Amino acid sequence: MDAHPPPLPQDPALWDYACAVYARPGVSETCLDWQTRYQADIPLVLALCWQASRRRVMPDPAGLCALREALAPWRSATVLRLRALRTRLKPLSPLRSRGAQLRAAVLAAELEAERVQLEYLARTLPDAPGQESPAETARQGLAHYLAGLGVLDGEREQAVATLLRQLGAPAQDVFDTPP
């Protein structure tokens, strides 16, 4: 038996969707706020929006908890460590040119680690069709996710509403997978 499993296929649809959504006005700022304020896993947040865009059922709260637990070792060993290193490199201005190059390389590695995580999510999220509109599916999934992080009702509702508004909800175009 081969000790090394074959490489897993990449899912460019989720990566492309996440990049396109993150680039929308206000979305990156809100995501970074969630990351700082709630310790939110932004690739998971974007994957939940993608799941809604595909009109697929959201994981229930227990399923979201299981996903967070499954992702935790990877995030801890790669994404969070690379992000911490990149953050520590930022103020080292005496090494401007070479330091900026190193910081850019660390950012590229951090983004690649997030891409690996998105590939896992693309394979793991349920493929069953959902019954609600994409906007409602996203609202419910994101609210369950934030609840699992301990965000209280009023703040949770406001945070979800802000992100959905920035995504253009209830307009359907935000939930159409970009070309």
PDB file of C-alpha atoms in Angstrom:
ATOM      1  CA  MET A   1       0.000   0.000   0.000  1.00  0.00           C
ATOM      2  CA  ASP A   2       1.341   3.394  -1.009  1.00  0.00           C
ATOM      3  CA  ALA A   3       2.092   5.599   2.014  1.00  0.00           C
ATOM      4  CA  HIS A   4       1.395   8.703  -0.073  1.00  0.00           C
ATOM      5  CA  PRO A   5      -2.152   9.053  -1.383  1.00  0.00           C
ATOM      6  CA  PRO A   6      -2.580  10.511  -4.856  1.00  0.00           C
ATOM      7  CA  PRO A   7      -2.963  14.278  -5.006  1.00  0.00           C
ATOM      8  CA  LEU A   8      -6.498  15.516  -4.592  1.00  0.00           C
ATOM      9  CA  PRO A   9      -8.115  17.404  -7.452  1.00  0.00           C
ATOM     10  CA  GLN A  10      -8.340  21.163  -7.087  1.00  0.00           C
ATOM     11  CA  ASP A  11     -11.700  22.922  -7.255  1.00  0.00           C
ATOM     12  CA  PRO A  12     -11.071  26.207  -9.038  1.00  0.00           C
ATOM     13  CA  ALA A  13     -14.732  27.166  -8.783  1.00  0.00           C
ATOM     14  CA  LEU A  14     -14.547  27.730  -5.024  1.00  0.00           C
ATOM     15  CA  TRP A  15     -11.165  29.464  -5.208  1.00  0.00           C
ATOM     16  CA  ASP A  16     -12.356  31.737  -8.028  1.00  0.00           C
ATOM     17  CA  TYR A  17     -15.609  32.465  -6.185  1.00  0.00           C
ATOM     18  CA  ALA A  18     -13.760  33.274  -2.945  1.00  0.00           C
ATOM     19  CA  CYS A  19     -11.337  35.622  -4.728  1.00  0.00           C
ATOM     20  CA  ALA A  20     -14.135  37.400  -6.608  1.00  0.00           C
ATOM     21  CA  VAL A  21     -16.311  37.823  -3.509  1.00  0.00           C
ATOM     22  CA  TYR A  22     -13.392  38.965  -1.348  1.00  0.00           C
ATOM     23  CA  ALA A  23     -12.549  41.654  -3.920  1.00  0.00           C
ATOM     24  CA  ARG A  24     -16.013  43.266  -3.708  1.00  0.00           C
ATOM     25  CA  PRO A  25     -16.121  46.666  -1.994  1.00  0.00           C
ATOM     26  CA  GLY A  26     -16.269  46.351   1.784  1.00  0.00           C
ATOM     27  CA  VAL A  27     -16.089  42.545   1.887  1.00  0.00           C
ATOM     28  CA  SER A  28     -12.384  42.275   2.716  1.00  0.00           C
ATOM     29  CA  GLU A  29     -12.760  44.855   5.481  1.00  0.00           C
ATOM     30  CA  THR A  30     -15.713  42.995   6.991  1.00  0.00           C
ATOM     31  CA  CYS A  31     -13.908  39.667   6.715  1.00  0.00           C
ATOM     32  CA  LEU A  32     -10.821  41.081   8.427  1.00  0.00           C
ATOM     33  CA  ASP A  33     -13.060  42.534  11.150  1.00  0.00           C
ATOM     34  CA  TRP A  34     -14.668  39.113  11.681  1.00  0.00           C
ATOM     35  CA  GLN A  35     -11.219  37.508  11.713  1.00  0.00           C
ATOM     36  CA  THR A  36     -10.002  39.907  14.403  1.00  0.00           C
ATOM     37  CA  ARG A  37     -13.185  40.300  16.430  1.00  0.00           C
ATOM     38  CA  TYR A  38     -14.509  36.716  16.356  1.00  0.00           C
ATOM     39  CA  GLN A  39     -11.433  34.714  15.264  1.00  0.00           C
ATOM     40  CA  ALA A  40     -13.509  33.731  12.223  1.00  0.00           C
ATOM     41  CA  ASP A  41     -12.075  31.406   9.624  1.00  0.00           C
ATOM     42  CA  ILE A  42     -12.541  33.510   6.491  1.00  0.00           C
ATOM     43  CA  PRO A  43     -12.006  30.700   3.970  1.00  0.00           C
ATOM     44  CA  LEU A  44     -14.817  28.842   5.740  1.00  0.00           C
ATOM     45  CA  VAL A  45     -17.010  31.969   5.681  1.00  0.00           C
ATOM     46  CA  LEU A  46     -16.430  32.362   1.936  1.00  0.00           C
ATOM     47  CA  ALA A  47     -17.040  28.646   1.386  1.00  0.00           C
ATOM     48  CA  LEU A  48     -20.413  28.984   3.124  1.00  0.00           C
ATOM     49  CA  CYS A  49     -21.312  31.827   0.745  1.00  0.00           C
ATOM     50  CA  TRP A  50     -20.190  29.612  -2.170  1.00  0.00           C
ATOM     51  CA  GLN A  51     -22.336  26.789  -0.833  1.00  0.00           C
ATOM     52  CA  ALA A  52     -25.344  29.130  -0.878  1.00  0.00           C
ATOM     53  CA  SER A  53     -24.434  30.287  -4.391  1.00  0.00           C
ATOM     54  CA  ARG A  54     -24.635  26.678  -5.563  1.00  0.00           C
ATOM     55  CA  ARG A  55     -28.077  26.361  -3.959  1.00  0.00           C
ATOM     56  CA  ARG A  56     -26.757  23.595  -1.709  1.00  0.00           C
ATOM     57  CA  VAL A  57     -27.819  22.813   1.835  1.00  0.00           C
ATOM     58  CA  MET A  58     -25.740  24.326   4.633  1.00  0.00           C
ATOM     59  CA  PRO A  59     -24.156  22.156   7.282  1.00  0.00           C
ATOM     60  CA  ASP A  60     -26.192  22.245  10.483  1.00  0.00           C
ATOM     61  CA  PRO A  61     -24.582  23.701  13.639  1.00  0.00           C
ATOM     62  CA  ALA A  62     -23.086  20.309  14.561  1.00  0.00           C
ATOM     63  CA  GLY A  63     -21.735  19.942  11.023  1.00  0.00           C
ATOM     64  CA  LEU A  64     -20.183  23.405  11.185  1.00  0.00           C
ATOM     65  CA  CYS A  65     -18.570  22.511  14.496  1.00  0.00           C
ATOM     66  CA  ALA A  66     -17.190  19.307  12.959  1.00  0.00           C
ATOM     67  CA  LEU A  67     -15.789  21.286  10.017  1.00  0.00           C
ATOM     68  CA  ARG A  68     -14.101  23.759  12.354  1.00  0.00           C
ATOM     69  CA  GLU A  69     -12.595  20.896  14.336  1.00  0.00           C
ATOM     70  CA  ALA A  70     -11.395  19.142  11.172  1.00  0.00           C
ATOM     71  CA  LEU A  71      -9.787  22.354   9.896  1.00  0.00           C
ATOM     72  CA  ALA A  72      -8.212  23.392  13.215  1.00  0.00           C
ATOM     73  CA  PRO A  73      -4.944  21.410  12.942  1.00  0.00           C
ATOM     74  CA  TRP A  74      -4.283  22.667   9.404  1.00  0.00           C
ATOM     75  CA  ARG A  75      -5.151  26.257  10.264  1.00  0.00           C
ATOM     76  CA  SER A  76      -3.021  26.192  13.392  1.00  0.00           C
ATOM     77  CA  ALA A  77       0.019  24.627  11.708  1.00  0.00           C
ATOM     78  CA  THR A  78      -0.083  26.665   8.494  1.00  0.00           C
ATOM     79  CA  VAL A  79      -2.516  29.532   7.963  1.00  0.00           C
ATOM     80  CA  LEU A  80      -2.302  31.094  11.415  1.00  0.00           C
ATOM     81  CA  ARG A  81       1.481  30.681  11.721  1.00  0.00           C
ATOM     82  CA  LEU A  82       2.108  32.176   8.290  1.00  0.00           C
ATOM     83  CA  ARG A  83      -0.256  35.068   9.073  1.00  0.00           C
ATOM     84  CA  ALA A  84       1.511  35.721  12.382  1.00  0.00           C
ATOM     85  CA  LEU A  85       4.905  35.716  10.656  1.00  0.00           C
ATOM     86  CA  ARG A  86       3.653  38.049   7.910  1.00  0.00           C
ATOM     87  CA  THR A  87       2.257  40.416  10.552  1.00  0.00           C
ATOM     88  CA  ARG A  88       5.535  40.430  12.482  1.00  0.00           C
ATOM     89  CA  LEU A  89       7.478  41.233   9.300  1.00  0.00           C
ATOM     90  CA  LYS A  90       5.392  44.310   8.468  1.00  0.00           C
ATOM     91  CA  PRO A  91       7.007  46.819  10.871  1.00  0.00           C
ATOM     92  CA  LEU A  92      10.585  45.871   9.965  1.00  0.00           C
ATOM     93  CA  SER A  93      11.048  48.950   7.799  1.00  0.00           C
ATOM     94  CA  PRO A  94      14.886  49.099   7.941  1.00  0.00           C
ATOM     95  CA  LEU A  95      14.901  46.082   5.646  1.00  0.00           C
ATOM     96  CA  ARG A  96      12.434  47.649   3.234  1.00  0.00           C
ATOM     97  CA  SER A  97      13.161  46.106  -0.151  1.00  0.00           C
ATOM     98  CA  ARG A  98      14.265  42.610   0.884  1.00  0.00           C
ATOM     99  CA  GLY A  99      11.896  42.585   3.841  1.00  0.00           C
ATOM    100  CA  ALA A 100       8.973  43.456   1.564  1.00  0.00           C
ATOM    101  CA  GLN A 101       9.961  40.636  -0.792  1.00  0.00           C
ATOM    102  CA  LEU A 102      10.063  38.165   2.082  1.00  0.00           C
ATOM    103  CA  ARG A 103       6.715  39.409   3.399  1.00  0.00           C
ATOM    104  CA  ALA A 104       5.195  38.983  -0.090  1.00  0.00           C
ATOM    105  CA  ALA A 105       6.524  35.413  -0.230  1.00  0.00           C
ATOM    106  CA  VAL A 106       4.985  34.661   3.173  1.00  0.00           C
ATOM    107  CA  LEU A 107       1.676  36.159   1.990  1.00  0.00           C
ATOM    108  CA  ALA A 108       1.785  33.917  -1.096  1.00  0.00           C
ATOM    109  CA  ALA A 109       2.358  30.883   1.138  1.00  0.00           C
ATOM    110  CA  GLU A 110      -0.501  31.961   3.430  1.00  0.00           C
ATOM    111  CA  LEU A 111      -2.851  32.289   0.447  1.00  0.00           C
ATOM    112  CA  GLU A 112      -1.783  28.875  -0.850  1.00  0.00           C
ATOM    113  CA  ALA A 113      -2.514  27.370   2.585  1.00  0.00           C
ATOM    114  CA  GLU A 114      -5.978  28.954   2.444  1.00  0.00           C
ATOM    115  CA  ARG A 115      -6.443  27.550  -1.060  1.00  0.00           C
ATOM    116  CA  VAL A 116      -5.663  24.044   0.234  1.00  0.00           C
ATOM    117  CA  GLN A 117      -8.284  24.610   2.919  1.00  0.00           C
ATOM    118  CA  LEU A 118     -10.835  25.738   0.314  1.00  0.00           C
ATOM    119  CA  GLU A 119     -10.122  22.610  -1.746  1.00  0.00           C
ATOM    120  CA  TYR A 120     -10.869  20.501   1.318  1.00  0.00           C
ATOM    121  CA  LEU A 121     -14.110  22.414   1.915  1.00  0.00           C
ATOM    122  CA  ALA A 122     -15.175  22.020  -1.724  1.00  0.00           C
ATOM    123  CA  ARG A 123     -14.896  18.242  -1.307  1.00  0.00           C
ATOM    124  CA  THR A 124     -16.438  18.165   2.168  1.00  0.00           C
ATOM    125  CA  LEU A 125     -19.463  20.466   2.118  1.00  0.00           C
ATOM    126  CA  PRO A 126     -22.804  18.708   1.497  1.00  0.00           C
ATOM    127  CA  ASP A 127     -23.860  18.405  -2.128  1.00  0.00           C
ATOM    128  CA  ALA A 128     -27.594  18.065  -1.442  1.00  0.00           C
ATOM    129  CA  PRO A 129     -29.819  20.779  -2.927  1.00  0.00           C
ATOM    130  CA  GLY A 130     -31.101  23.411  -0.533  1.00  0.00           C
ATOM    131  CA  GLN A 131     -34.717  24.535  -0.201  1.00  0.00           C
ATOM    132  CA  GLU A 132     -34.214  28.220   0.654  1.00  0.00           C
ATOM    133  CA  SER A 133     -33.091  31.098  -1.547  1.00  0.00           C
ATOM    134  CA  PRO A 134     -29.312  31.538  -1.784  1.00  0.00           C
ATOM    135  CA  ALA A 135     -29.486  34.734   0.312  1.00  0.00           C
ATOM    136  CA  GLU A 136     -31.504  33.009   3.061  1.00  0.00           C
ATOM    137  CA  THR A 137     -29.251  29.951   2.946  1.00  0.00           C
ATOM    138  CA  ALA A 138     -26.201  32.195   3.358  1.00  0.00           C
ATOM    139  CA  ARG A 139     -27.850  34.135   6.180  1.00  0.00           C
ATOM    140  CA  GLN A 140     -28.695  30.961   8.089  1.00  0.00           C
ATOM    141  CA  GLY A 141     -25.311  29.335   7.529  1.00  0.00           C
ATOM    142  CA  LEU A 142     -23.339  32.416   8.530  1.00  0.00           C
ATOM    143  CA  ALA A 143     -25.548  32.975  11.585  1.00  0.00           C
ATOM    144  CA  HIS A 144     -25.013  29.355  12.701  1.00  0.00           C
ATOM    145  CA  TYR A 145     -21.279  29.724  12.124  1.00  0.00           C
ATOM    146  CA  LEU A 146     -21.017  32.910  14.202  1.00  0.00           C
ATOM    147  CA  ALA A 147     -23.216  31.381  16.913  1.00  0.00           C
ATOM    148  CA  GLY A 148     -20.728  28.509  17.100  1.00  0.00           C
ATOM    149  CA  LEU A 149     -18.005  31.086  17.725  1.00  0.00           C
ATOM    150  CA  GLY A 150     -20.012  32.505  20.634  1.00  0.00           C
ATOM    151  CA  VAL A 151     -21.205  35.696  18.929  1.00  0.00           C
ATOM    152  CA  LEU A 152     -24.388  36.895  20.665  1.00  0.00           C
ATOM    153  CA  ASP A 153     -27.734  37.180  18.821  1.00  0.00           C
ATOM    154  CA  GLY A 154     -27.970  40.932  18.190  1.00  0.00           C
ATOM    155  CA  GLU A 155     -24.341  41.325  17.195  1.00  0.00           C
ATOM    156  CA  ARG A 156     -24.522  38.152  15.095  1.00  0.00           C
ATOM    157  CA  GLU A 157     -27.574  39.369  13.166  1.00  0.00           C
ATOM    158  CA  GLN A 158     -25.947  42.744  12.518  1.00  0.00           C
ATOM    159  CA  ALA A 159     -22.646  41.178  11.415  1.00  0.00           C
ATOM    160  CA  VAL A 160     -24.377  38.798   8.992  1.00  0.00           C
ATOM    161  CA  ALA A 161     -26.603  41.562   7.623  1.00  0.00           C
ATOM    162  CA  THR A 162     -23.542  43.759   7.021  1.00  0.00           C
ATOM    163  CA  LEU A 163     -21.698  41.058   5.089  1.00  0.00           C
ATOM    164  CA  LEU A 164     -24.758  40.121   3.038  1.00  0.00           C
ATOM    165  CA  ARG A 165     -25.376  43.783   2.225  1.00  0.00           C
ATOM    166  CA  GLN A 166     -21.789  44.120   1.007  1.00  0.00           C
ATOM    167  CA  LEU A 167     -22.247  41.011  -1.081  1.00  0.00           C
ATOM    168  CA  GLY A 168     -25.279  42.647  -2.676  1.00  0.00           C
ATOM    169  CA  ALA A 169     -27.974  40.513  -1.021  1.00  0.00           C
ATOM    170  CA  PRO A 170     -30.826  40.145  -1.570  1.00  0.00           C
ATOM    171  CA  ALA A 171     -29.806  40.653  -5.204  1.00  0.00           C
ATOM    172  CA  GLN A 172     -29.185  37.217  -6.665  1.00  0.00           C
ATOM    173  CA  ASP A 173     -26.063  38.168  -8.645  1.00  0.00           C
ATOM    174  CA  VAL A 174     -23.848  37.856  -5.578  1.00  0.00           C
ATOM    175  CA  PHE A 175     -24.763  34.230  -5.341  1.00  0.00           C
ATOM    176  CA  ASP A 176     -24.107  33.446  -8.965  1.00  0.00           C
ATOM    177  CA  THR A 177     -20.695  31.851  -9.328  1.00  0.00           C
ATOM    178  CA  PRO A 178     -18.412  34.287 -11.168  1.00  0.00           C
ATOM    179  CA  PRO A 179     -17.337  33.241 -14.675  1.00  0.00           C
TER     180      PRO A 179
END
